[in-house]
């Protein structure tokens, strides 16, 4: 390594013995190993959908109160967002009306049974009271089912709908502002954890034959943390090809214990073939 002539000798590496005894260099014997050729793809970090829950209001309304902020830890059942809904108010009113009609139908039916037993009223009047009672029960059951779908109680004041945490976890996203309109097609909050995330990458159709069967190791990097690598596993390849781009979605599962990989980050994925 000091001789200008011999340090370029083909097939020969020279170094003083002191570098080996000090542990700076070590010797290895040649051996056969499987070569892993990386297939480099571009992807995006997303939540592991098995670990999070997205909350949307079942009916339209106006946000009246937000109980949490982004990053809060919540317990299952904790109130997150209160929404005032005219549709919920109508459902509550309809349920109360159905309860009142049922009580009236029950009273009329009891009277009809008593008169029928004493042979004072006709069979027709008795059957009509029974039919009205059954109709009132069906009407109340339908109104209660509607309330259950909306998620409000009969005694709720002013049609107030409360979105509650479905699981223990962290508020990962929050898009609710006081006075803002809330619609069923919009996600107001996401609750769960990001201790593991998914990276969805686009694989060109021409590279499909390079993938082996079964899980494949992968390495993920992001621009936010240069030099850091996050090992993962390719656990799913979409069975459909996107017509416009001729690509297939490939999913890499990555552990994210420190939460450094954030949903929405762009990532470089090296699938080790």
PDB file of C-alpha atoms in Angstrom:
ATOM      1  CA  UNK A   1       0.000   0.000   0.000  1.00  0.00           C
ATOM      2  CA  UNK A   2       3.032   2.279   0.235  1.00  0.00           C
ATOM      3  CA  UNK A   3       4.766   1.116  -2.960  1.00  0.00           C
ATOM      4  CA  UNK A   4       3.715   2.985  -6.084  1.00  0.00           C
ATOM      5  CA  UNK A   5       4.562  -0.057  -8.162  1.00  0.00           C
ATOM      6  CA  UNK A   6       2.976  -2.899  -6.236  1.00  0.00           C
ATOM      7  CA  UNK A   7      -0.148  -1.244  -4.825  1.00  0.00           C
ATOM      8  CA  UNK A   8      -1.717  -1.388  -8.280  1.00  0.00           C
ATOM      9  CA  UNK A   9      -0.904  -5.055  -8.821  1.00  0.00           C
ATOM     10  CA  UNK A  10      -4.023  -6.786 -10.108  1.00  0.00           C
ATOM     11  CA  UNK A  11      -5.636  -9.171  -7.628  1.00  0.00           C
ATOM     12  CA  UNK A  12      -3.371  -8.222  -4.737  1.00  0.00           C
ATOM     13  CA  UNK A  13      -4.172  -6.125  -1.665  1.00  0.00           C
ATOM     14  CA  UNK A  14      -1.231  -5.167   0.537  1.00  0.00           C
ATOM     15  CA  UNK A  15      -1.429  -3.717   4.027  1.00  0.00           C
ATOM     16  CA  UNK A  16       0.881  -3.733   7.053  1.00  0.00           C
ATOM     17  CA  UNK A  17       0.203  -6.305   9.756  1.00  0.00           C
ATOM     18  CA  UNK A  18      -0.332  -3.581  12.357  1.00  0.00           C
ATOM     19  CA  UNK A  19      -3.623  -2.605  10.721  1.00  0.00           C
ATOM     20  CA  UNK A  20      -4.902  -6.141  11.317  1.00  0.00           C
ATOM     21  CA  UNK A  21      -3.606  -6.454  14.866  1.00  0.00           C
ATOM     22  CA  UNK A  22      -5.160  -3.103  15.790  1.00  0.00           C
ATOM     23  CA  UNK A  23      -8.493  -4.334  14.427  1.00  0.00           C
ATOM     24  CA  UNK A  24      -8.799  -1.706  11.677  1.00  0.00           C
ATOM     25  CA  UNK A  25      -8.761  -4.386   8.988  1.00  0.00           C
ATOM     26  CA  UNK A  26      -9.828  -8.003   8.986  1.00  0.00           C
ATOM     27  CA  UNK A  27      -9.494 -10.869   6.557  1.00  0.00           C
ATOM     28  CA  UNK A  28     -12.362 -12.714   4.941  1.00  0.00           C
ATOM     29  CA  UNK A  29     -12.478 -15.812   2.793  1.00  0.00           C
ATOM     30  CA  UNK A  30     -14.380 -15.774  -0.513  1.00  0.00           C
ATOM     31  CA  UNK A  31     -17.775 -17.496  -0.439  1.00  0.00           C
ATOM     32  CA  UNK A  32     -20.877 -17.746  -2.546  1.00  0.00           C
ATOM     33  CA  UNK A  33     -23.821 -15.541  -1.572  1.00  0.00           C
ATOM     34  CA  UNK A  34     -27.113 -14.623  -3.193  1.00  0.00           C
ATOM     35  CA  UNK A  35     -26.827 -11.191  -4.754  1.00  0.00           C
ATOM     36  CA  UNK A  36     -29.705  -8.859  -3.939  1.00  0.00           C
ATOM     37  CA  UNK A  37     -30.294  -6.358  -6.715  1.00  0.00           C
ATOM     38  CA  UNK A  38     -32.378  -3.386  -5.600  1.00  0.00           C
ATOM     39  CA  UNK A  39     -35.406  -2.371  -7.637  1.00  0.00           C
ATOM     40  CA  UNK A  40     -35.797   1.356  -6.912  1.00  0.00           C
ATOM     41  CA  UNK A  41     -39.351   2.721  -6.739  1.00  0.00           C
ATOM     42  CA  UNK A  42     -41.015   5.951  -5.643  1.00  0.00           C
ATOM     43  CA  UNK A  43     -43.695   5.735  -2.996  1.00  0.00           C
ATOM     44  CA  UNK A  44     -45.713   7.603  -0.396  1.00  0.00           C
ATOM     45  CA  UNK A  45     -46.047   7.000   3.342  1.00  0.00           C
ATOM     46  CA  UNK A  46     -49.594   6.291   4.483  1.00  0.00           C
ATOM     47  CA  UNK A  47     -51.223   5.072   7.666  1.00  0.00           C
ATOM     48  CA  UNK A  48     -51.532   1.352   8.228  1.00  0.00           C
ATOM     49  CA  UNK A  49     -55.300   1.168   7.787  1.00  0.00           C
ATOM     50  CA  UNK A  50     -55.478  -1.745  10.211  1.00  0.00           C
ATOM     51  CA  UNK A  51     -54.255   0.514  13.023  1.00  0.00           C
ATOM     52  CA  UNK A  52     -56.352   3.665  12.471  1.00  0.00           C
ATOM     53  CA  UNK A  53     -60.000   4.662  12.282  1.00  0.00           C
ATOM     54  CA  UNK A  54     -61.365   7.563  10.247  1.00  0.00           C
ATOM     55  CA  UNK A  55     -64.339   9.468  11.642  1.00  0.00           C
ATOM     56  CA  UNK A  56     -66.969  11.155   9.490  1.00  0.00           C
ATOM     57  CA  UNK A  57     -70.367  12.478  10.540  1.00  0.00           C
ATOM     58  CA  UNK A  58     -73.257  10.211   9.486  1.00  0.00           C
ATOM     59  CA  UNK A  59     -75.336  13.278   8.553  1.00  0.00           C
ATOM     60  CA  UNK A  60     -74.663  16.886   7.631  1.00  0.00           C
ATOM     61  CA  UNK A  61     -74.318  19.470  10.363  1.00  0.00           C
ATOM     62  CA  UNK A  62     -72.304  22.313  11.871  1.00  0.00           C
ATOM     63  CA  UNK A  63     -69.313  21.795  14.166  1.00  0.00           C
ATOM     64  CA  UNK A  64     -70.200  23.294  17.542  1.00  0.00           C
ATOM     65  CA  UNK A  65     -67.335  22.070  19.725  1.00  0.00           C
ATOM     66  CA  UNK A  66     -63.965  20.322  19.340  1.00  0.00           C
ATOM     67  CA  UNK A  67     -62.785  18.553  22.493  1.00  0.00           C
ATOM     68  CA  UNK A  68     -59.303  17.508  21.327  1.00  0.00           C
ATOM     69  CA  UNK A  69     -56.270  18.815  19.499  1.00  0.00           C
ATOM     70  CA  UNK A  70     -53.893  17.109  17.113  1.00  0.00           C
ATOM     71  CA  UNK A  71     -51.620  14.638  18.902  1.00  0.00           C
ATOM     72  CA  UNK A  72     -53.853  14.142  21.966  1.00  0.00           C
ATOM     73  CA  UNK A  73     -54.040  10.676  23.483  1.00  0.00           C
ATOM     74  CA  UNK A  74     -57.670   9.573  23.840  1.00  0.00           C
ATOM     75  CA  UNK A  75     -59.477   6.635  25.361  1.00  0.00           C
ATOM     76  CA  UNK A  76     -62.189   4.682  23.616  1.00  0.00           C
ATOM     77  CA  UNK A  77     -65.537   6.458  23.943  1.00  0.00           C
ATOM     78  CA  UNK A  78     -64.044   9.882  24.668  1.00  0.00           C
ATOM     79  CA  UNK A  79     -65.948  12.764  22.985  1.00  0.00           C
ATOM     80  CA  UNK A  80     -64.013  14.305  20.110  1.00  0.00           C
ATOM     81  CA  UNK A  81     -66.334  16.568  18.130  1.00  0.00           C
ATOM     82  CA  UNK A  82     -69.870  17.866  18.706  1.00  0.00           C
ATOM     83  CA  UNK A  83     -72.022  18.531  15.640  1.00  0.00           C
ATOM     84  CA  UNK A  84     -75.400  20.221  15.530  1.00  0.00           C
ATOM     85  CA  UNK A  85     -77.532  18.555  12.873  1.00  0.00           C
ATOM     86  CA  UNK A  86     -81.006  19.446  11.650  1.00  0.00           C
ATOM     87  CA  UNK A  87     -81.455  15.908  10.358  1.00  0.00           C
ATOM     88  CA  UNK A  88     -80.544  14.509  13.764  1.00  0.00           C
ATOM     89  CA  UNK A  89     -83.062  16.885  15.352  1.00  0.00           C
ATOM     90  CA  UNK A  90     -85.747  15.686  12.959  1.00  0.00           C
ATOM     91  CA  UNK A  91     -84.916  12.069  13.784  1.00  0.00           C
ATOM     92  CA  UNK A  92     -85.208  12.772  17.512  1.00  0.00           C
ATOM     93  CA  UNK A  93     -88.555  14.521  17.007  1.00  0.00           C
ATOM     94  CA  UNK A  94     -89.842  11.642  14.881  1.00  0.00           C
ATOM     95  CA  UNK A  95     -88.795   9.149  17.569  1.00  0.00           C
ATOM     96  CA  UNK A  96     -90.527  11.081  20.331  1.00  0.00           C
ATOM     97  CA  UNK A  97     -93.653  11.316  18.190  1.00  0.00           C
ATOM     98  CA  UNK A  98     -93.513   7.558  17.553  1.00  0.00           C
ATOM     99  CA  UNK A  99     -93.188   6.925  21.296  1.00  0.00           C
ATOM    100  CA  UNK A 100     -96.253   9.092  21.963  1.00  0.00           C
ATOM    101  CA  UNK A 101     -98.283   7.338  19.260  1.00  0.00           C
ATOM    102  CA  UNK A 102     -97.278   3.952  20.673  1.00  0.00           C
ATOM    103  CA  UNK A 103     -98.468   4.919  24.142  1.00  0.00           C
ATOM    104  CA  UNK A 104    -101.788   6.044  22.647  1.00  0.00           C
ATOM    105  CA  UNK A 105    -102.094   2.846  20.611  1.00  0.00           C
ATOM    106  CA  UNK A 106    -101.360   0.731  23.696  1.00  0.00           C
ATOM    107  CA  UNK A 107    -104.051   2.568  25.648  1.00  0.00           C
ATOM    108  CA  UNK A 108    -106.592   2.164  22.839  1.00  0.00           C
ATOM    109  CA  UNK A 109    -105.693  -1.510  22.493  1.00  0.00           C
ATOM    110  CA  UNK A 110    -106.152  -2.163  26.211  1.00  0.00           C
ATOM    111  CA  UNK A 111    -109.575  -0.495  26.021  1.00  0.00           C
ATOM    112  CA  UNK A 112    -110.488  -2.486  22.916  1.00  0.00           C
ATOM    113  CA  UNK A 113    -109.461  -5.757  24.594  1.00  0.00           C
ATOM    114  CA  UNK A 114    -111.564  -4.943  27.645  1.00  0.00           C
ATOM    115  CA  UNK A 115    -114.634  -4.084  25.542  1.00  0.00           C
ATOM    116  CA  UNK A 116    -114.102  -7.118  23.348  1.00  0.00           C
ATOM    117  CA  UNK A 117    -113.922  -9.417  26.371  1.00  0.00           C
ATOM    118  CA  UNK A 118    -117.184  -7.941  27.655  1.00  0.00           C
ATOM    119  CA  UNK A 119    -118.677  -8.337  24.171  1.00  0.00           C
ATOM    120  CA  UNK A 120    -119.415  -4.624  24.036  1.00  0.00           C
ATOM    121  CA  UNK A 121    -117.328  -3.830  20.932  1.00  0.00           C
ATOM    122  CA  UNK A 122    -117.209  -5.636  17.613  1.00  0.00           C
ATOM    123  CA  UNK A 123    -114.484  -7.939  16.354  1.00  0.00           C
ATOM    124  CA  UNK A 124    -113.656  -5.356  13.701  1.00  0.00           C
ATOM    125  CA  UNK A 125    -112.918  -2.658  16.305  1.00  0.00           C
ATOM    126  CA  UNK A 126    -110.710  -5.086  18.234  1.00  0.00           C
ATOM    127  CA  UNK A 127    -108.728  -6.051  15.123  1.00  0.00           C
ATOM    128  CA  UNK A 128    -108.349  -2.406  14.120  1.00  0.00           C
ATOM    129  CA  UNK A 129    -106.907  -1.506  17.537  1.00  0.00           C
ATOM    130  CA  UNK A 130    -104.497  -4.441  17.310  1.00  0.00           C
ATOM    131  CA  UNK A 131    -103.409  -3.345  13.852  1.00  0.00           C
ATOM    132  CA  UNK A 132    -102.843   0.248  15.006  1.00  0.00           C
ATOM    133  CA  UNK A 133    -100.763  -1.027  17.942  1.00  0.00           C
ATOM    134  CA  UNK A 134     -98.562  -3.140  15.651  1.00  0.00           C
ATOM    135  CA  UNK A 135     -98.137  -0.222  13.243  1.00  0.00           C
ATOM    136  CA  UNK A 136     -97.119   2.060  16.130  1.00  0.00           C
ATOM    137  CA  UNK A 137     -94.494  -0.467  17.266  1.00  0.00           C
ATOM    138  CA  UNK A 138     -93.074  -0.747  13.757  1.00  0.00           C
ATOM    139  CA  UNK A 139     -92.971   3.040  13.450  1.00  0.00           C
ATOM    140  CA  UNK A 140     -91.053   3.364  16.737  1.00  0.00           C
ATOM    141  CA  UNK A 141     -88.622   0.575  15.809  1.00  0.00           C
ATOM    142  CA  UNK A 142     -87.893   2.328  12.521  1.00  0.00           C
ATOM    143  CA  UNK A 143     -87.362   5.683  14.258  1.00  0.00           C
ATOM    144  CA  UNK A 144     -85.032   4.117  16.850  1.00  0.00           C
ATOM    145  CA  UNK A 145     -83.051   2.374  14.106  1.00  0.00           C
ATOM    146  CA  UNK A 146     -82.607   5.701  12.332  1.00  0.00           C
ATOM    147  CA  UNK A 147     -81.342   7.264  15.563  1.00  0.00           C
ATOM    148  CA  UNK A 148     -78.894   4.392  16.024  1.00  0.00           C
ATOM    149  CA  UNK A 149     -77.525   4.891  12.499  1.00  0.00           C
ATOM    150  CA  UNK A 150     -77.040   8.588  13.174  1.00  0.00           C
ATOM    151  CA  UNK A 151     -75.573   7.933  16.611  1.00  0.00           C
ATOM    152  CA  UNK A 152     -77.710  10.223  18.769  1.00  0.00           C
ATOM    153  CA  UNK A 153     -79.864   9.549  21.809  1.00  0.00           C
ATOM    154  CA  UNK A 154     -83.562  10.347  22.105  1.00  0.00           C
ATOM    155  CA  UNK A 155     -82.854  12.758  24.956  1.00  0.00           C
ATOM    156  CA  UNK A 156     -80.143  14.616  23.010  1.00  0.00           C
ATOM    157  CA  UNK A 157     -80.722  18.368  23.108  1.00  0.00           C
ATOM    158  CA  UNK A 158     -81.166  20.217  19.828  1.00  0.00           C
ATOM    159  CA  UNK A 159     -80.050  17.366  17.604  1.00  0.00           C
ATOM    160  CA  UNK A 160     -76.511  17.375  18.985  1.00  0.00           C
ATOM    161  CA  UNK A 161     -74.384  14.594  17.537  1.00  0.00           C
ATOM    162  CA  UNK A 162     -71.173  13.602  19.352  1.00  0.00           C
ATOM    163  CA  UNK A 163     -68.366  11.823  17.500  1.00  0.00           C
ATOM    164  CA  UNK A 164     -66.479   9.630  19.980  1.00  0.00           C
ATOM    165  CA  UNK A 165     -63.126   7.858  19.817  1.00  0.00           C
ATOM    166  CA  UNK A 166     -63.761   4.308  18.547  1.00  0.00           C
ATOM    167  CA  UNK A 167     -60.445   3.001  19.930  1.00  0.00           C
ATOM    168  CA  UNK A 168     -57.671   3.957  22.322  1.00  0.00           C
ATOM    169  CA  UNK A 169     -55.003   5.911  20.462  1.00  0.00           C
ATOM    170  CA  UNK A 170     -53.709   9.246  19.262  1.00  0.00           C
ATOM    171  CA  UNK A 171     -55.513  11.917  17.254  1.00  0.00           C
ATOM    172  CA  UNK A 172     -53.450  11.656  14.072  1.00  0.00           C
ATOM    173  CA  UNK A 173     -55.447  14.044  11.870  1.00  0.00           C
ATOM    174  CA  UNK A 174     -58.054  16.661  12.734  1.00  0.00           C
ATOM    175  CA  UNK A 175     -60.051  18.732  10.263  1.00  0.00           C
ATOM    176  CA  UNK A 176     -62.812  20.150  12.464  1.00  0.00           C
ATOM    177  CA  UNK A 177     -63.179  23.878  13.130  1.00  0.00           C
ATOM    178  CA  UNK A 178     -65.906  25.563  15.156  1.00  0.00           C
ATOM    179  CA  UNK A 179     -68.721  26.777  12.907  1.00  0.00           C
ATOM    180  CA  UNK A 180     -67.535  24.772   9.927  1.00  0.00           C
ATOM    181  CA  UNK A 181     -69.920  22.588   7.926  1.00  0.00           C
ATOM    182  CA  UNK A 182     -69.458  18.845   8.454  1.00  0.00           C
ATOM    183  CA  UNK A 183     -70.455  16.420   5.688  1.00  0.00           C
ATOM    184  CA  UNK A 184     -70.619  12.610   5.629  1.00  0.00           C
ATOM    185  CA  UNK A 185     -68.125  12.357   2.761  1.00  0.00           C
ATOM    186  CA  UNK A 186     -65.449  14.299   4.678  1.00  0.00           C
ATOM    187  CA  UNK A 187     -63.098  12.791   7.297  1.00  0.00           C
ATOM    188  CA  UNK A 188     -63.028  15.017  10.379  1.00  0.00           C
ATOM    189  CA  UNK A 189     -60.521  13.039  12.447  1.00  0.00           C
ATOM    190  CA  UNK A 190     -58.280   9.978  12.374  1.00  0.00           C
ATOM    191  CA  UNK A 191     -57.587   8.090  15.601  1.00  0.00           C
ATOM    192  CA  UNK A 192     -55.128   5.243  16.095  1.00  0.00           C
ATOM    193  CA  UNK A 193     -51.359   4.878  16.088  1.00  0.00           C
ATOM    194  CA  UNK A 194     -48.563   5.128  13.531  1.00  0.00           C
ATOM    195  CA  UNK A 195     -46.137   2.709  15.188  1.00  0.00           C
ATOM    196  CA  UNK A 196     -46.245   0.913  11.836  1.00  0.00           C
ATOM    197  CA  UNK A 197     -46.960   2.481   8.467  1.00  0.00           C
ATOM    198  CA  UNK A 198     -47.486   1.475   4.855  1.00  0.00           C
ATOM    199  CA  UNK A 199     -45.498   2.772   1.913  1.00  0.00           C
ATOM    200  CA  UNK A 200     -47.416   2.486  -1.342  1.00  0.00           C
ATOM    201  CA  UNK A 201     -45.150   2.465  -4.391  1.00  0.00           C
ATOM    202  CA  UNK A 202     -45.799   2.266  -8.126  1.00  0.00           C
ATOM    203  CA  UNK A 203     -44.325  -0.757  -9.896  1.00  0.00           C
ATOM    204  CA  UNK A 204     -44.195  -0.700 -13.688  1.00  0.00           C
ATOM    205  CA  UNK A 205     -45.914  -3.548 -15.450  1.00  0.00           C
ATOM    206  CA  UNK A 206     -42.649  -4.528 -17.154  1.00  0.00           C
ATOM    207  CA  UNK A 207     -41.034  -5.236 -13.752  1.00  0.00           C
ATOM    208  CA  UNK A 208     -43.718  -7.619 -12.514  1.00  0.00           C
ATOM    209  CA  UNK A 209     -41.798 -10.681 -13.649  1.00  0.00           C
ATOM    210  CA  UNK A 210     -38.878  -9.665 -11.428  1.00  0.00           C
ATOM    211  CA  UNK A 211     -40.862 -10.145  -8.234  1.00  0.00           C
ATOM    212  CA  UNK A 212     -40.535 -13.491  -6.518  1.00  0.00           C
ATOM    213  CA  UNK A 213     -43.380 -15.196  -4.729  1.00  0.00           C
ATOM    214  CA  UNK A 214     -43.758 -14.483  -1.031  1.00  0.00           C
ATOM    215  CA  UNK A 215     -42.595 -11.523   1.100  1.00  0.00           C
ATOM    216  CA  UNK A 216     -39.601  -9.558  -0.175  1.00  0.00           C
ATOM    217  CA  UNK A 217     -37.261  -7.403   1.938  1.00  0.00           C
ATOM    218  CA  UNK A 218     -37.205  -3.702   1.184  1.00  0.00           C
ATOM    219  CA  UNK A 219     -35.399  -0.593   2.365  1.00  0.00           C
ATOM    220  CA  UNK A 220     -37.110   2.796   2.650  1.00  0.00           C
ATOM    221  CA  UNK A 221     -35.522   6.252   2.761  1.00  0.00           C
ATOM    222  CA  UNK A 222     -37.057   9.738   2.954  1.00  0.00           C
ATOM    223  CA  UNK A 223     -35.577  13.160   2.248  1.00  0.00           C
ATOM    224  CA  UNK A 224     -36.339  14.386   5.753  1.00  0.00           C
ATOM    225  CA  UNK A 225     -33.722  12.073   7.287  1.00  0.00           C
ATOM    226  CA  UNK A 226     -30.737  11.722   4.909  1.00  0.00           C
ATOM    227  CA  UNK A 227     -28.719   8.596   5.541  1.00  0.00           C
ATOM    228  CA  UNK A 228     -31.423   6.872   7.605  1.00  0.00           C
ATOM    229  CA  UNK A 229     -32.839   3.628   6.268  1.00  0.00           C
ATOM    230  CA  UNK A 230     -36.023   1.899   7.393  1.00  0.00           C
ATOM    231  CA  UNK A 231     -36.270  -1.836   6.721  1.00  0.00           C
ATOM    232  CA  UNK A 232     -39.596  -3.194   5.617  1.00  0.00           C
ATOM    233  CA  UNK A 233     -41.318  -6.046   3.835  1.00  0.00           C
ATOM    234  CA  UNK A 234     -43.304  -6.107   0.618  1.00  0.00           C
ATOM    235  CA  UNK A 235     -46.495  -7.777   1.831  1.00  0.00           C
ATOM    236  CA  UNK A 236     -48.961  -6.982  -0.954  1.00  0.00           C
ATOM    237  CA  UNK A 237     -49.004  -6.396  -4.699  1.00  0.00           C
ATOM    238  CA  UNK A 238     -52.226  -5.110  -6.222  1.00  0.00           C
ATOM    239  CA  UNK A 239     -54.030  -7.548  -8.533  1.00  0.00           C
ATOM    240  CA  UNK A 240     -54.968  -4.691 -10.906  1.00  0.00           C
ATOM    241  CA  UNK A 241     -52.931  -2.533 -13.290  1.00  0.00           C
ATOM    242  CA  UNK A 242     -53.750   1.190 -13.514  1.00  0.00           C
ATOM    243  CA  UNK A 243     -54.801   1.812 -17.112  1.00  0.00           C
ATOM    244  CA  UNK A 244     -53.413   5.339 -17.342  1.00  0.00           C
ATOM    245  CA  UNK A 245     -49.938   4.756 -15.899  1.00  0.00           C
ATOM    246  CA  UNK A 246     -49.589   1.002 -16.541  1.00  0.00           C
ATOM    247  CA  UNK A 247     -48.320   0.580 -12.994  1.00  0.00           C
ATOM    248  CA  UNK A 248     -49.211  -1.744 -10.143  1.00  0.00           C
ATOM    249  CA  UNK A 249     -49.514  -0.648  -6.517  1.00  0.00           C
ATOM    250  CA  UNK A 250     -46.995  -2.325  -4.238  1.00  0.00           C
ATOM    251  CA  UNK A 251     -47.245  -2.093  -0.442  1.00  0.00           C
ATOM    252  CA  UNK A 252     -44.319  -2.125   1.969  1.00  0.00           C
ATOM    253  CA  UNK A 253     -45.001  -2.588   5.703  1.00  0.00           C
ATOM    254  CA  UNK A 254     -42.503  -0.676   7.851  1.00  0.00           C
ATOM    255  CA  UNK A 255     -42.151  -0.441  11.636  1.00  0.00           C
ATOM    256  CA  UNK A 256     -42.216   3.188  12.775  1.00  0.00           C
ATOM    257  CA  UNK A 257     -41.699   3.067  16.571  1.00  0.00           C
ATOM    258  CA  UNK A 258     -40.418   6.644  16.880  1.00  0.00           C
ATOM    259  CA  UNK A 259     -43.099   8.014  14.571  1.00  0.00           C
ATOM    260  CA  UNK A 260     -40.581   9.674  12.250  1.00  0.00           C
ATOM    261  CA  UNK A 261     -42.296   8.471   9.083  1.00  0.00           C
ATOM    262  CA  UNK A 262     -45.297  10.739   8.598  1.00  0.00           C
ATOM    263  CA  UNK A 263     -48.304  10.093   6.425  1.00  0.00           C
ATOM    264  CA  UNK A 264     -47.963  11.978   3.149  1.00  0.00           C
ATOM    265  CA  UNK A 265     -44.157  11.862   2.985  1.00  0.00           C
ATOM    266  CA  UNK A 266     -42.632  10.827  -0.335  1.00  0.00           C
ATOM    267  CA  UNK A 267     -40.240   7.901  -0.036  1.00  0.00           C
ATOM    268  CA  UNK A 268     -37.712   5.982  -2.061  1.00  0.00           C
ATOM    269  CA  UNK A 269     -38.240   2.242  -1.871  1.00  0.00           C
ATOM    270  CA  UNK A 270     -35.549  -0.298  -2.725  1.00  0.00           C
ATOM    271  CA  UNK A 271     -37.074  -3.731  -3.165  1.00  0.00           C
ATOM    272  CA  UNK A 272     -34.230  -6.242  -2.727  1.00  0.00           C
ATOM    273  CA  UNK A 273     -34.590  -8.892  -5.433  1.00  0.00           C
TER     274      UNK A 273
END
